[in-house]
PDB file of C-alpha atoms in Angstrom:
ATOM      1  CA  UNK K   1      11.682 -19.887  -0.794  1.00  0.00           C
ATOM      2  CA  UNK K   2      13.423 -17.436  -3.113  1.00  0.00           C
ATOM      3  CA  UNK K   3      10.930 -15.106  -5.193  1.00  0.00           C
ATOM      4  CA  UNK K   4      10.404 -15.411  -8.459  1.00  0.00           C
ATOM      5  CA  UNK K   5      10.416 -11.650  -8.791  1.00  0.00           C
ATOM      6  CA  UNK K   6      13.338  -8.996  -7.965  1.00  0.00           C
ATOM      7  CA  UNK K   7      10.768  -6.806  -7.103  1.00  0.00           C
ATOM      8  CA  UNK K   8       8.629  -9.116  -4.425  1.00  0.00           C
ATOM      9  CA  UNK K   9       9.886  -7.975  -1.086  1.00  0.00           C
ATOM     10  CA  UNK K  10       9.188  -3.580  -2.344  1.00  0.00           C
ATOM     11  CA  UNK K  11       6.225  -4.034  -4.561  1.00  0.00           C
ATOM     12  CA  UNK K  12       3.051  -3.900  -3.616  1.00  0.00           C
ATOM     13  CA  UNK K  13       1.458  -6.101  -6.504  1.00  0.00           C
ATOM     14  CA  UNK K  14       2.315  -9.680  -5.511  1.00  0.00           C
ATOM     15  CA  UNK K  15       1.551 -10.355  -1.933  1.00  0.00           C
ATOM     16  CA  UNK K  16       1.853 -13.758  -1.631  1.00  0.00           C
ATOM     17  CA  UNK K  17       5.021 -14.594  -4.762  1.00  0.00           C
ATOM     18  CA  UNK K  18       6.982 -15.543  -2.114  1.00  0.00           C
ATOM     19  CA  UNK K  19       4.553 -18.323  -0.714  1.00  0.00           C
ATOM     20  CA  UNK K  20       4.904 -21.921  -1.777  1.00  0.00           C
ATOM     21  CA  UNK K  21       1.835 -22.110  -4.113  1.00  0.00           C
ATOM     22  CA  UNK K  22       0.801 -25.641  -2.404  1.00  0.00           C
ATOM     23  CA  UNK K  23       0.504 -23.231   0.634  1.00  0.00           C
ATOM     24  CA  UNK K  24      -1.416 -20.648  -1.078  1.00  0.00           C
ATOM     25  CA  UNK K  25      -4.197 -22.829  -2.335  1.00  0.00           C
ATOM     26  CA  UNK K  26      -4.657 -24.042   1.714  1.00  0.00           C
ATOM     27  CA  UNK K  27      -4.566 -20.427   3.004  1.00  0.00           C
ATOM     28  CA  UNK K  28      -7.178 -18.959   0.046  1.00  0.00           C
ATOM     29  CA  UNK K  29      -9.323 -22.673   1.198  1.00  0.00           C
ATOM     30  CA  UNK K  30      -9.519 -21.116   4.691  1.00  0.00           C
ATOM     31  CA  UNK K  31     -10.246 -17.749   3.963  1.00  0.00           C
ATOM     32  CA  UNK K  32     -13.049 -18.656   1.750  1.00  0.00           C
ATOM     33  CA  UNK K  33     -14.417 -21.540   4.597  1.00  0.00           C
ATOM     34  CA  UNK K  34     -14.131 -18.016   6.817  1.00  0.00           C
ATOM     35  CA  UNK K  35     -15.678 -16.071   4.909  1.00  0.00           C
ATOM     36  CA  UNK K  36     -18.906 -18.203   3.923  1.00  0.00           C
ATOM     37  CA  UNK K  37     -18.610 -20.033   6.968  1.00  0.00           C
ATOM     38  CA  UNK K  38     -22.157 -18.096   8.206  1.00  0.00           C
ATOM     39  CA  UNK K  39     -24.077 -19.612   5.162  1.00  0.00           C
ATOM     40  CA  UNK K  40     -23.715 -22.689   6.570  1.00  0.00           C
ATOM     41  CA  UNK K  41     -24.238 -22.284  10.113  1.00  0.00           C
ATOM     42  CA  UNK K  42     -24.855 -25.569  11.844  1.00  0.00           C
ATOM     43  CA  UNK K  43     -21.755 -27.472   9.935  1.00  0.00           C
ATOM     44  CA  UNK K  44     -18.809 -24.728   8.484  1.00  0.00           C
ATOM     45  CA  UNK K  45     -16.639 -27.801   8.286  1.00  0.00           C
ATOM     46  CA  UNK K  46     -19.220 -29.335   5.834  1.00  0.00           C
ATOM     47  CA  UNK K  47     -17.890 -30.779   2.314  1.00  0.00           C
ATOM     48  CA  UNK K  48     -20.949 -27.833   0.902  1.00  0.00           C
ATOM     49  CA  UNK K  49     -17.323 -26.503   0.026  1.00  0.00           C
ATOM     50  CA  UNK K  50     -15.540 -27.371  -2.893  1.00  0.00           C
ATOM     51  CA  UNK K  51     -11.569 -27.603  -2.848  1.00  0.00           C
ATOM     52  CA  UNK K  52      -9.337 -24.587  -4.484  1.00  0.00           C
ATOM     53  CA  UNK K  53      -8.949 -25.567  -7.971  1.00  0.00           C
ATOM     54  CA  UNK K  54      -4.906 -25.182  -8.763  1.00  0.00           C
ATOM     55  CA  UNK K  55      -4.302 -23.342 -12.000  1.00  0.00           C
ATOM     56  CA  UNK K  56      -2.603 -25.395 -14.428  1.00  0.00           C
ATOM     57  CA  UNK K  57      -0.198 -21.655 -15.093  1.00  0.00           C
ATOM     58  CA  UNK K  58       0.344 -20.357 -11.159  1.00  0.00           C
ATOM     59  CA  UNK K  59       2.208 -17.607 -12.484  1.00  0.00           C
ATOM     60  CA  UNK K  60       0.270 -16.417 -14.855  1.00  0.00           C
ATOM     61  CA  UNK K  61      -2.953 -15.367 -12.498  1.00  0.00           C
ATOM     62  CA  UNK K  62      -2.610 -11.866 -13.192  1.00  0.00           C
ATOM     63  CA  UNK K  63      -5.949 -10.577 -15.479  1.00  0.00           C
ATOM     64  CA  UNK K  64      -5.621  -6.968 -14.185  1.00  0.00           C
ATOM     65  CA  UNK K  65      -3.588  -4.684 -12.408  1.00  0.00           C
ATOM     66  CA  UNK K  66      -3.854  -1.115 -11.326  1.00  0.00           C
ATOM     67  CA  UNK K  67      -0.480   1.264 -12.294  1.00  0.00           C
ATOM     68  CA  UNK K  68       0.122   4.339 -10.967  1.00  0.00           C
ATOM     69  CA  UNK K  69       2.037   6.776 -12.973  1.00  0.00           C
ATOM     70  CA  UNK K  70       5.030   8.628 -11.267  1.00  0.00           C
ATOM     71  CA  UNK K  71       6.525  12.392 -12.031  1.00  0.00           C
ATOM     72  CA  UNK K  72      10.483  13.195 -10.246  1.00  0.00           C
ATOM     73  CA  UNK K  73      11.422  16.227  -9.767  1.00  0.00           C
ATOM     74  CA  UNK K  74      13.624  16.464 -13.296  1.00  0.00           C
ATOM     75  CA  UNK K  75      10.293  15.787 -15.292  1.00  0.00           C
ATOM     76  CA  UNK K  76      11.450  12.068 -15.541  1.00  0.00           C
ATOM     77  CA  UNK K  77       8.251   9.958 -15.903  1.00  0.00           C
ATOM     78  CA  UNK K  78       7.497   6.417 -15.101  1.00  0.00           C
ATOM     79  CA  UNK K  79       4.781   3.471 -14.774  1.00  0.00           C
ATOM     80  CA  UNK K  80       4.404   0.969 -11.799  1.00  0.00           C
ATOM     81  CA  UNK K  81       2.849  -0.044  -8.757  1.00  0.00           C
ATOM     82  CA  UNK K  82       3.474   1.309  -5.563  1.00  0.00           C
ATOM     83  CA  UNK K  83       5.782  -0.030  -2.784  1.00  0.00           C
ATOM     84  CA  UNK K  84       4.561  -1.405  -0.122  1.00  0.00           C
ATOM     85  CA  UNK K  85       2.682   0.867   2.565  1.00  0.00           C
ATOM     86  CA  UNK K  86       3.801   3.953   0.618  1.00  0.00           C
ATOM     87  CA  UNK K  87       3.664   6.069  -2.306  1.00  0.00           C
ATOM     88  CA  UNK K  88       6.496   5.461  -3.431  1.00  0.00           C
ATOM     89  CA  UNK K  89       6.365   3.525  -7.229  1.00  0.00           C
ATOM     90  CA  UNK K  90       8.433   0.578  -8.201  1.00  0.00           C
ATOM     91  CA  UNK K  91       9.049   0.595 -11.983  1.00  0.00           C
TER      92      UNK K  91
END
């Protein structure tokens, strides 16, 4: 699937962009049935949890990020988010 973003494959903000979003909403349901699967201890496959709820804008999840603010070595200055497994920021 080809990313929505340019940025996708060196950023660090969007992890999953390039994920069908059908395919998100299963792999967020199994984290979550993971994660809470020791509340419910005698049946984690029980229907005690509730299906992913698809939002009605996919791409427009994003309430908050965290920028990082960038200095070169000319003085140039610039906003963004890091690249992936570095220090390095994307603008």
């Amino acid at each position: 699937m080809k990313s929505l973003c340019s940025y996708a494959r060196t950023c660090s903000g969007c992890s999953s962009l390039q994920v069908a979003y059908p395919k998100q909403l299963r792999d967020k349901a199994l984290r979550v049935r993971k994660a809470l699967s020791s509340l419910v201890p005698n049946n984690p496959d029980s229907d005690v949890f509730a299906d992913i709820a698809a939002s009605p804008a996919p791409l427009g999840y994003r309430a908050s990020t965290k920028l990082c603010l960038d200095e070169d070595k000319f003085g140039q200055r610039r906003i963004g988010l890091y690249q992936q497994q570095s220090k390095t920021v994307v603008d």
